[in-house]
Coordinates of C-alpha atoms and ligand atoms in Angstrom, one line a residue:
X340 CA -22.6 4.1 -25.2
X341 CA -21.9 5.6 -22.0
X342 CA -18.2 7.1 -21.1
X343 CA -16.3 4.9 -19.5
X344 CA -15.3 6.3 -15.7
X345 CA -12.6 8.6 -15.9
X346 CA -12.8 8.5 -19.9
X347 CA -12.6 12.1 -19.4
X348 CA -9.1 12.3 -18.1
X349 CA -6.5 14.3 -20.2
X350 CA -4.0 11.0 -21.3
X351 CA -0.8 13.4 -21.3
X352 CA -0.2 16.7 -19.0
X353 CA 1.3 19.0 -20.6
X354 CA 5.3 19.2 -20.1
X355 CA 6.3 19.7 -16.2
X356 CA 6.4 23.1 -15.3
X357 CA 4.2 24.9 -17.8
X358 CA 1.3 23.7 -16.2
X359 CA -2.2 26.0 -16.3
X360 CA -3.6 26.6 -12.6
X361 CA -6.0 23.6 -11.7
X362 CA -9.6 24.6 -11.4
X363 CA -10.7 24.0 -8.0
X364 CA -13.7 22.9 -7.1
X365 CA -13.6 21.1 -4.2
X366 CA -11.6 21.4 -0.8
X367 CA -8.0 22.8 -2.2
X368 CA -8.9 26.2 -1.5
X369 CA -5.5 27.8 -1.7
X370 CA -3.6 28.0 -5.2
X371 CA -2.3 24.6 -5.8
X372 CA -0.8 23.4 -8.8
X373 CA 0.8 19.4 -9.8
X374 CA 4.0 21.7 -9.2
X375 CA 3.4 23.6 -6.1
X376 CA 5.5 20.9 -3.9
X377 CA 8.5 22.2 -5.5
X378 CA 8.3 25.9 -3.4
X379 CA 8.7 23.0 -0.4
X380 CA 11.3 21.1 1.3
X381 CA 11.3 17.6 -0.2
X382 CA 12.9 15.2 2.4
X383 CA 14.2 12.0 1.1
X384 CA 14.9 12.8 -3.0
X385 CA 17.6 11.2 -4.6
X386 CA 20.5 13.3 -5.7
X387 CA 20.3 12.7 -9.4
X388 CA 23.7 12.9 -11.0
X389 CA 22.6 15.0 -14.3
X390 CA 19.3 17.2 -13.8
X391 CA 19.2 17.9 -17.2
X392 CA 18.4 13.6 -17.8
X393 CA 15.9 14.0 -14.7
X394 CA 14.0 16.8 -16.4
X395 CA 14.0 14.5 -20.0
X396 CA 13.2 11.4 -18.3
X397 CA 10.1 13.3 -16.6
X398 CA 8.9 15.3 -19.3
X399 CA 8.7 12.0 -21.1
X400 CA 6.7 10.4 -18.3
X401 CA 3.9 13.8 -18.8
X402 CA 3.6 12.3 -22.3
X403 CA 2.6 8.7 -21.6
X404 CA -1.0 7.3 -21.0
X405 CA -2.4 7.1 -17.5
X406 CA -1.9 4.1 -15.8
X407 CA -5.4 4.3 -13.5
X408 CA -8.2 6.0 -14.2
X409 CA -10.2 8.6 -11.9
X410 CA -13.2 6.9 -11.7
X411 CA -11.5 4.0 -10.0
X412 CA -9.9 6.2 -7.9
X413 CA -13.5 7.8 -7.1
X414 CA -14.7 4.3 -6.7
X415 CA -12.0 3.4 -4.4
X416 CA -12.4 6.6 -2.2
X417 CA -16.0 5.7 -1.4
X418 CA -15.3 1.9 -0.4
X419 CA -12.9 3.4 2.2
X420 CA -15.8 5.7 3.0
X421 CA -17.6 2.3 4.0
X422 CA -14.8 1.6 5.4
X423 CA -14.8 5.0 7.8
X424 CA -18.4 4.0 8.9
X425 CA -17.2 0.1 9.9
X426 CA -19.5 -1.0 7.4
X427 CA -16.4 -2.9 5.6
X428 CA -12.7 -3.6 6.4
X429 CA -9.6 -2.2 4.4
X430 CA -6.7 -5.2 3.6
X431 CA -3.8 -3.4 2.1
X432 CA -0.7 -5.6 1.2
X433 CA 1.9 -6.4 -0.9
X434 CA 5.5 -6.2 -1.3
X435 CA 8.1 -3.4 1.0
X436 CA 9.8 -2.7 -2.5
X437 CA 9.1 -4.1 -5.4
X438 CA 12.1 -5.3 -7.8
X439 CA 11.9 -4.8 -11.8
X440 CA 12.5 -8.5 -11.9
X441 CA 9.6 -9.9 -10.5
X442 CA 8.1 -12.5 -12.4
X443 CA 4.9 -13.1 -13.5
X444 CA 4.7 -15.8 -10.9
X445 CA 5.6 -13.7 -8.7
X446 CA 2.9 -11.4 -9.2
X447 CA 0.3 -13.8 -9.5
X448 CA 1.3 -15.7 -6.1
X449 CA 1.2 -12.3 -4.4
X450 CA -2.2 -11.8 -5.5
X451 CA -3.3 -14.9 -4.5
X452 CA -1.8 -14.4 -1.3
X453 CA -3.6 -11.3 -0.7
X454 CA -7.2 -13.2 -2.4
X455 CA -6.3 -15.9 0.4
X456 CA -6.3 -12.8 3.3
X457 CA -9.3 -11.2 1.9
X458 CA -11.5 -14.5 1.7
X459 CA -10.3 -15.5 5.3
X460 CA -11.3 -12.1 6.5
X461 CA -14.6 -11.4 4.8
X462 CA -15.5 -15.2 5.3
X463 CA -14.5 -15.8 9.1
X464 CA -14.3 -11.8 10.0
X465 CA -18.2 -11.5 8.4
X466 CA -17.3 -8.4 6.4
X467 CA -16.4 -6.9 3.5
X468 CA -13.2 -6.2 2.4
X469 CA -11.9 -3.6 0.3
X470 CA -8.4 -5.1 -1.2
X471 CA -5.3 -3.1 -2.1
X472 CA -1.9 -3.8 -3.4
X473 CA 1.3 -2.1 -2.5
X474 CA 1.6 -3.5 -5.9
X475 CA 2.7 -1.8 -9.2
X476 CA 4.7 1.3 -8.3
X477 CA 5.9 0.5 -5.0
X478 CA 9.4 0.9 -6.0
X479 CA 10.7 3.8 -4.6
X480 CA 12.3 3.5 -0.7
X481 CA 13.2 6.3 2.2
X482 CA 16.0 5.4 3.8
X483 CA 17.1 6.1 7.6
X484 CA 20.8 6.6 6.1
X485 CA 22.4 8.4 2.2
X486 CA 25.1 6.3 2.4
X487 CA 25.6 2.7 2.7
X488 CA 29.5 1.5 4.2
X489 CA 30.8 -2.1 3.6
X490 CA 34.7 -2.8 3.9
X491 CA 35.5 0.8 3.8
X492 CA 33.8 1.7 0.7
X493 CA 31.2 4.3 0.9
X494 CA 28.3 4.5 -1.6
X495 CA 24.5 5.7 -2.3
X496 CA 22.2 3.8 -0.2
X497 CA 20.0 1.4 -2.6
X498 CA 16.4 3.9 -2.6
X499 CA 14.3 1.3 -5.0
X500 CA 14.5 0.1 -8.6
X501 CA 13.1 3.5 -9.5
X502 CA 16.3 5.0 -8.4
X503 CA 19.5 2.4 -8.7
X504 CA 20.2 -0.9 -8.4
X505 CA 20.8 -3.3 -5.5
X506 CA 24.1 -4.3 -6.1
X507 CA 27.5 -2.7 -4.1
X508 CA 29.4 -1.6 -6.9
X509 CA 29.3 2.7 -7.7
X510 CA 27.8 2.0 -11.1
X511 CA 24.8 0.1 -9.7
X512 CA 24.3 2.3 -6.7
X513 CA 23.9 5.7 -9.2
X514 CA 20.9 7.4 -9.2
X515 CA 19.5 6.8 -12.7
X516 CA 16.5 8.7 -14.5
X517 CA 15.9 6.4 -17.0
X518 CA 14.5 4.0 -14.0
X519 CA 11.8 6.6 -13.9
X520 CA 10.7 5.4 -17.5
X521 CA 11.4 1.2 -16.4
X522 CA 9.2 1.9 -13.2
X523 CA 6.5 3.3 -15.3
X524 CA 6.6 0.7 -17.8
X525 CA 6.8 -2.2 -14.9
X526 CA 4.0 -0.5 -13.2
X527 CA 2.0 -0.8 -16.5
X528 CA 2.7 -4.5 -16.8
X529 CA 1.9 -5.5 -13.6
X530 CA -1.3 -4.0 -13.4
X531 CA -2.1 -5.4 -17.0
X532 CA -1.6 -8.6 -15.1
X533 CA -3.6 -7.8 -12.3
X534 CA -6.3 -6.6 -14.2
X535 CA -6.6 -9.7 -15.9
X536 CA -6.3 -12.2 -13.1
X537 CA -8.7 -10.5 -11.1
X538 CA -11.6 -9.9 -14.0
X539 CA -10.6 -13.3 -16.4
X540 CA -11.6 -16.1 -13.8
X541 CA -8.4 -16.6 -11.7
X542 CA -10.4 -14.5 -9.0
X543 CA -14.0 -16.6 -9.5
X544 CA -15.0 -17.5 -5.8
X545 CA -15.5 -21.0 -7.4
X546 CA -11.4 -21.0 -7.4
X547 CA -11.3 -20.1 -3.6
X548 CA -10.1 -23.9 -2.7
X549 CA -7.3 -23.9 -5.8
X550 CA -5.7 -20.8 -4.6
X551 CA -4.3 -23.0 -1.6
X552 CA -1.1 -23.4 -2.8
X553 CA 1.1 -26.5 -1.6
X554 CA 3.6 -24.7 1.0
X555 CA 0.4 -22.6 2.2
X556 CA -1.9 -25.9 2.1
X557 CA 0.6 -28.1 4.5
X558 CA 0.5 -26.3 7.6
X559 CA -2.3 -25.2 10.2
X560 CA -3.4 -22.3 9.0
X561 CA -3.7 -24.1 5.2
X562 CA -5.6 -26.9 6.5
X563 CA -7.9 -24.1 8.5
X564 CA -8.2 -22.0 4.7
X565 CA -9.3 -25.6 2.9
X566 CA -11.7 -25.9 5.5
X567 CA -13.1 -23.0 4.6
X568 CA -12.9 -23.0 1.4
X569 CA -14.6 -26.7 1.5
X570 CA -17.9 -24.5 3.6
X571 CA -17.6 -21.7 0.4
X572 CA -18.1 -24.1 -2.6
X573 CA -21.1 -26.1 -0.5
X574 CA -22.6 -22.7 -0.2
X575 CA -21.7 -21.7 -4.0
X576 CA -23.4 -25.3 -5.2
X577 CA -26.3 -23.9 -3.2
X578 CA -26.5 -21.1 -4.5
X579 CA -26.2 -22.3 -8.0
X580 CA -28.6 -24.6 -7.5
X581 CA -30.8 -21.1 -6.8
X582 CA -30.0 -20.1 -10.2
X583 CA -27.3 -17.0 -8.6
X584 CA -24.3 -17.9 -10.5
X585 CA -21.4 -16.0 -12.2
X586 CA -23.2 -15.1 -14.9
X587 CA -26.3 -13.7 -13.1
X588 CA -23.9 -12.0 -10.2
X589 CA -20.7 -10.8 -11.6
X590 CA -19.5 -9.9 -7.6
X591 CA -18.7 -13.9 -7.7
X592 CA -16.4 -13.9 -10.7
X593 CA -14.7 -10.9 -10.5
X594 CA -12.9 -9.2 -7.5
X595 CA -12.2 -5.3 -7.5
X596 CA -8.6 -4.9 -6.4
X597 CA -7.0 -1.7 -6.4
X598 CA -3.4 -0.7 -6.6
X599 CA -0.9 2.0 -4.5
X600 CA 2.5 2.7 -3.2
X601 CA 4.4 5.6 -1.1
X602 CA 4.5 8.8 -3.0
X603 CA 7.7 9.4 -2.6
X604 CA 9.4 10.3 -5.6
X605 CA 7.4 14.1 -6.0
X606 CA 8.8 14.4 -9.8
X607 CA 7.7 11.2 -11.2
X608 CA 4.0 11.5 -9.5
X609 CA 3.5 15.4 -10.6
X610 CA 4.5 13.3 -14.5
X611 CA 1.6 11.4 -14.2
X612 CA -0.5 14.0 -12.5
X613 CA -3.7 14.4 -15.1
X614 CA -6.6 16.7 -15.2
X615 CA -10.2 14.9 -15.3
X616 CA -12.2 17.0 -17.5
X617 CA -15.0 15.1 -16.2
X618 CA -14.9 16.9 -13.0
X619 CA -11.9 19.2 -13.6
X620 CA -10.0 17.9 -10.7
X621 CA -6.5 16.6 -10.5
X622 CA -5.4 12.6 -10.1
X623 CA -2.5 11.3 -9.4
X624 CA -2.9 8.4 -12.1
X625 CA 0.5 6.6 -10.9
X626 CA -2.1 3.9 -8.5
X627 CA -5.3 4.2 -7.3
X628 CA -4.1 5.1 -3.8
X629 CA -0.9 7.2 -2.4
X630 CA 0.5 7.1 1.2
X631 CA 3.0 9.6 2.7
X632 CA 5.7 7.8 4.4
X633 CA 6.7 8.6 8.1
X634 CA 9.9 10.1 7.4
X635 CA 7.8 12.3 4.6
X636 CA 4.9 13.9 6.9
X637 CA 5.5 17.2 7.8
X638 CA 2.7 19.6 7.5
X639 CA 4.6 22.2 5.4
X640 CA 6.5 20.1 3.6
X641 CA 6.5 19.1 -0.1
X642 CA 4.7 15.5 0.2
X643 CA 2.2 17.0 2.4
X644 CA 1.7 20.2 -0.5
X645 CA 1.7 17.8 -3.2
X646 CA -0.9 14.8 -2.1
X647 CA -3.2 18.0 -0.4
X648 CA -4.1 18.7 -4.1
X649 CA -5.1 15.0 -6.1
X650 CA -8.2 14.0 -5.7
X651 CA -7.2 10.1 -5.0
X652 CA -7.9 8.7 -1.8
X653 CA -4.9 9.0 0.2
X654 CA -3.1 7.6 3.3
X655 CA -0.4 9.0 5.7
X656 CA 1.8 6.8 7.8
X657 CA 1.3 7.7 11.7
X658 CA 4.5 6.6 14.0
X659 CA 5.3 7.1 17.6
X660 CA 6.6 10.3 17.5
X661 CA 3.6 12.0 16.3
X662 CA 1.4 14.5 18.4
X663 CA -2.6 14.7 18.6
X664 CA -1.8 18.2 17.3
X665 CA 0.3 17.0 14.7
X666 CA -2.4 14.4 13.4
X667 CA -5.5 17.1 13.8
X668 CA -3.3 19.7 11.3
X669 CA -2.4 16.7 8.9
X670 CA -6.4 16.3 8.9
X671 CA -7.2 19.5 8.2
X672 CA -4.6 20.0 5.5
X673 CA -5.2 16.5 3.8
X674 CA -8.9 16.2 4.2
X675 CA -10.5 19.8 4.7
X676 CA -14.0 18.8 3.3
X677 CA -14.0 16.3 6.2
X678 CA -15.2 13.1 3.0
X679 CA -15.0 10.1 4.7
X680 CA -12.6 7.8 2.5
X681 CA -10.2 10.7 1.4
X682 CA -7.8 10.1 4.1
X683 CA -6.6 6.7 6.1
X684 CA -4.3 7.1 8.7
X685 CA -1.9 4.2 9.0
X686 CA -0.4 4.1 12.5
X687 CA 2.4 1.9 13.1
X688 CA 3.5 2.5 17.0
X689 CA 5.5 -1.0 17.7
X690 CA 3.4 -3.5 19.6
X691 CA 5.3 -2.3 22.8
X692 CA 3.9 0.9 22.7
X693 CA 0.2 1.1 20.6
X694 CA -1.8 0.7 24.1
X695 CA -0.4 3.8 25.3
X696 CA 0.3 6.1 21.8
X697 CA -2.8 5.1 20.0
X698 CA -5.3 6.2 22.1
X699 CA -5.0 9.9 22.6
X700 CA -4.8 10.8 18.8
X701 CA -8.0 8.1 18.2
X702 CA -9.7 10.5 20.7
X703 CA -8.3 14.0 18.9
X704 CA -9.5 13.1 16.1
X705 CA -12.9 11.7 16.9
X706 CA -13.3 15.0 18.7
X707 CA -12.0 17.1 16.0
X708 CA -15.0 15.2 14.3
X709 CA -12.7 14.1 11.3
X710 CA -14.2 10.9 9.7
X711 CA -10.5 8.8 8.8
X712 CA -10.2 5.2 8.2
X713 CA -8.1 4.2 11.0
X714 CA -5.5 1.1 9.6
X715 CA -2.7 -0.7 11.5
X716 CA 0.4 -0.9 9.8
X717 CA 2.3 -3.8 12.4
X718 CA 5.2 -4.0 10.3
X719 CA 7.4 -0.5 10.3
X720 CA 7.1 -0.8 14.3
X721 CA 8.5 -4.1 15.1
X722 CA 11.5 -4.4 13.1
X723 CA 14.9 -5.2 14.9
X724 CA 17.8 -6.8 13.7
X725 CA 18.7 -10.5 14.5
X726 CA 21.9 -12.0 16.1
X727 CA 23.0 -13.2 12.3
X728 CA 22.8 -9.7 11.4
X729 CA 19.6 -9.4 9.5
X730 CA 16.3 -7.4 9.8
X731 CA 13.2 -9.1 10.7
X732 CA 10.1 -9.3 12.6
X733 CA 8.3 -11.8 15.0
X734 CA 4.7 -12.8 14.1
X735 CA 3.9 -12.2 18.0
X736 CA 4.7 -8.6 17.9
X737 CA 2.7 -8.0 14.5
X738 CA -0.4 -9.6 15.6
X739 CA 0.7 -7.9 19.1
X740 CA 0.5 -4.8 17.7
X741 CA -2.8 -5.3 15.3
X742 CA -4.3 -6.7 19.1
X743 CA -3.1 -3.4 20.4
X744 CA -4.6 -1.4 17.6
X745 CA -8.1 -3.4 18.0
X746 CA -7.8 -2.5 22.4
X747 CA -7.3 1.1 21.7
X748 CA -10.3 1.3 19.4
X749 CA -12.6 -0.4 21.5
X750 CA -11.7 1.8 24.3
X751 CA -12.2 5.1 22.5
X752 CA -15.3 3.9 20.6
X753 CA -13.7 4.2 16.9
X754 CA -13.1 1.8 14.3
X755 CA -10.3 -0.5 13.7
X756 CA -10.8 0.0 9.9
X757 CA -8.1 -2.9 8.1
X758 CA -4.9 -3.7 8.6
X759 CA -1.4 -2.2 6.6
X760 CA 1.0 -5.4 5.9
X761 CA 4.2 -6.2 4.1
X762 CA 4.2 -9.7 2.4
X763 CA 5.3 -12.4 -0.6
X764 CA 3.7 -15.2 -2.4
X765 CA 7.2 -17.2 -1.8
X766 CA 8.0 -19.4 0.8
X767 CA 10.7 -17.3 1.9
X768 CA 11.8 -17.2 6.0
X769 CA 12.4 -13.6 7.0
X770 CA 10.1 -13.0 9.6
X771 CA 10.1 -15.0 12.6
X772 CA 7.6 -17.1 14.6
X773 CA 3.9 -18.2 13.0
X774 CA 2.7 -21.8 13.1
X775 CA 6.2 -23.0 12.1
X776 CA 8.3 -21.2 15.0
X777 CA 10.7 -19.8 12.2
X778 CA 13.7 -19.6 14.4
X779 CA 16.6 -16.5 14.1
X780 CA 18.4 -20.1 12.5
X781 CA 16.5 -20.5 9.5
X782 CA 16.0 -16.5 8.4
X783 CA 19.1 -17.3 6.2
X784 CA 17.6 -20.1 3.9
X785 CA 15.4 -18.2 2.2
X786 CA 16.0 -14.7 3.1
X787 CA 15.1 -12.5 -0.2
X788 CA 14.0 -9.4 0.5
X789 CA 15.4 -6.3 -0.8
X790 CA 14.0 -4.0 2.2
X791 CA 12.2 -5.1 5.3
X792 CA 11.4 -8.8 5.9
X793 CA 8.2 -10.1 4.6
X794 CA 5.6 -12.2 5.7
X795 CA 5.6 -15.6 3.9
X796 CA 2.2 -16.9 2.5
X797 CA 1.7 -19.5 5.5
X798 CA 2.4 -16.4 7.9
X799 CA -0.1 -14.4 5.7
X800 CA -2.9 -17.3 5.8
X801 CA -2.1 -17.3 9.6
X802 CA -2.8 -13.5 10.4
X803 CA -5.9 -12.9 8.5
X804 CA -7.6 -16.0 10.4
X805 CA -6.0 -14.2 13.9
X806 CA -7.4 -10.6 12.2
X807 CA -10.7 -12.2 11.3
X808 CA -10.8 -13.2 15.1
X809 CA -10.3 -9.8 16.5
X810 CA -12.7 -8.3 13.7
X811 CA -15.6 -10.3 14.5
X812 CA -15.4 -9.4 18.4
X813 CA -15.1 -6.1 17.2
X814 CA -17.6 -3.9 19.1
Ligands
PEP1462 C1 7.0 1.3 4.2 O1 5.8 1.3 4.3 O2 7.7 0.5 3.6 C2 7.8 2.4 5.0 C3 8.9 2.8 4.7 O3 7.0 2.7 6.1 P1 7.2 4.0 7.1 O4 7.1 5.2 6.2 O5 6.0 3.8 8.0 O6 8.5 3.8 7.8
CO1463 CO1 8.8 -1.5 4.5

């Protein structure tokens, strides 16, 4: 029987620290090691109470079993290469921090949201679309302040369910290691979940009209998604009736959904850093897929050192601040073998300003000859905080941006590759505007989130049929 991909990985690395030299055979061509980030500045690392309970908690992470394997990740990397050449789109979405107490609903209605999206898109948009979750490890948060102050009292900002806990008291707000361990363990499960919705059935393009869900179903863009979905099953009884069914073409019973989150915590992603004896390179077997986060981006420091070196496809958040010269070194440093799918750069500008910022770093980097996937991140940009006192975002200003992001392209001649969003499943109301004109009034009903506000699954629905627009006049 032939090896499964990535059957050659090593399933523990050997304890952090007394790591052997990788063997480098591709484009790392200065020593780097799983640990050579820690000769860097790390920005935005908790600080952990007791190092000595850091240091168990991660050697205990080095022991357990890879959660993704690198022949995903390989297969992953060369969808986004399609993606780099136009010839598919990339829809990455999911949660802005996941809690440890998500259900399995939860997950499921997430999944289907994003299912919904990538239907809409590959349906009405005419392409294909390569899916991934910020799903199953996106627990850990950067945040713009250490501190948090209510009434007086001073404590640790809340940095994820990988670090502490949501709740205002001292106890709840301390960094704890053992999170390390629960995040590992809830990253597991959820993918165990994913993995079997999206191979046992629930993913079956004959299910494309039952994933309308009632809340999603009742307004426009529901009505527009059953319509669809009523055009797919009269071409899948068609088809059928041509003898290509599920059990002759897998493609329409299974969907291949990938999974990623920031890379932010260095010490728990160097744990589950593995060597593939296969190909004797490194993976980062924490997701599929790792982004650096704006605040984490600088060319020299330890996020940068440390993603340089694992062979996963990676991305790296792009905001308004950053130069042509800035983006062209991140290139070179990220991506020095120039392999289309190894890098996506995520830019996320504000719909005010992508017109303006976008297109001299489209145009760097097309000269510079560096083949990213460009994605449009319309979330990170338009945030603002309403009279009532909470954050959100108005659906105007994220499609804004994402019309922005398609403008620029067209006017440099490079390709809008897929779009970077932060959503839920749940009907909840914490971003404005959509078919239903949520109003800064009703943000409070339903207003869940334990970050930044979240597209509903209506809103969701909504923007991949506005997306799908904007991709099929893509020239
Ligand atoms: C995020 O993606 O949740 C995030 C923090 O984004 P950025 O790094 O772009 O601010
Ligand atoms: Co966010």
């Amino acid at each position: 029987m032939p090896a499964p991909p990535g059957a050659g990985i090593v399933a523990s690395g050997p304890a952090v620290g007394e790591r052997a030299p990788a063997v480098h055979t591709w484009g790392v061509r200065d020593s780097w090691t799983p640990s050579s980030w820690r000769s860097r500045e790390a920005r935005h690392q908790p600080e952990w109470p007791d190092p000595g309970a850091l240091e168990q908690a991660l050697k205990a992470l080095a022991q357990l079993p890879p959660l993704v394997f690198a022949g995903e990740a390989r297969a992953l990397t060369r969808h986004l290469g399609a993606v780099a050449r136009g010839e598919a789109f990339l829809l990455q979405a999911g949660d802005c921090a996941e809690s440890f107490d998500s259900s399995a609903d939860s997950i499921r209605d997430k999944l289907r949201v994003i299912l919904q999206m990538a239907v809409v898109l590959t349906y009405s948009g005419g392409m294909p679309v390569v899916k991934v979750g910020r799903i199953a490890g996106q627990f850990a948060k950067p945040r713009s302040r250490p501190t948090e102050v209510r009434d007086d009292v001073e404590l640790p900002s809340f940095l994820g369910h990988i670090v502490n806990d949501i709740g205002f008291t001292e106890a709840e707000r301390a960094p704890d290691p053992d999170r390390l361990l629960t995040a590992y363990h809830r990253a597991a499960s959820t993918l165990n979940l994913l993995r079997a919705f999206t191979r046992g059935g629930f993913a079956d393009l004959s299910q494309v009209s039952s994933w309308n869900r009632e809340f999603v179903a009742s307004s426009p863009a529901g009505q527009r998604y059953a319509q669809m979905a009523g055009e797919i099953d009269r071409a899948l009884r068609f088809m059928t009736a041509c003898g290509v069914t599920s059990d002759t073409t897998p493609q329409l019973h299974e969907v291949e959904f990938f999974t990623s989150h920031e890379a932010l915590l260095l010490g728990y992603e160097e744990a589950l850093t593995r060597l593939d004896s296969l190909t004797g390179e490194w993976y980062d077997c924490s997701a599929h897929m790792l982004w650096i986060g704006e605040r984490t981006r600088q060319v020299d420091g330890a996020h940068v050192e440390f993603l340089r070196g694992v062979r996963n496809p990676i991305g790296c958040k792009v905001g308004p601040t950053a130069t042509a010269d800035e983006v062209l070194e991140l290139c070179e440093r990220l991506n020095p073998d120039r392999e289309p799918g190894r890098l996506t750069l995520i830019t996320r500008m504000g719909a005010e300003r992508v017109r303006e910022l976008l297109p001299p770093l489209l145009a760097a980097v097309r000269d510079a000859g560096h083949p990213v996937v460009w994605a449009c991140d319309p979330m990170h940009g338009n945030t603002f905080t309403s009279e009532s006192g909470l954050k959100t975002r108005h659906f105007d200003d994220v499609l804004d941006e994402i019309a922005g992001f398609f403008a620029a392209h067209a006017a440099e001649g490079t390709i809008p590759g897929g779009v970077h969003v932060e959503l839920t499943g749940d009907a909840v109301t914490e971003c404005l505007g959509g078919s239903d004109a949520l109003a800064p009034t009703d943000l409070e009903s339903r207003y869940e989130t334990m970050c930044d506000p979240r597209l509903n699954a209506r809103q969701s629905v909504d923007l991949a049929f506005r997306v799908a627009e904007l991709l099929r006049s893509r020239t």
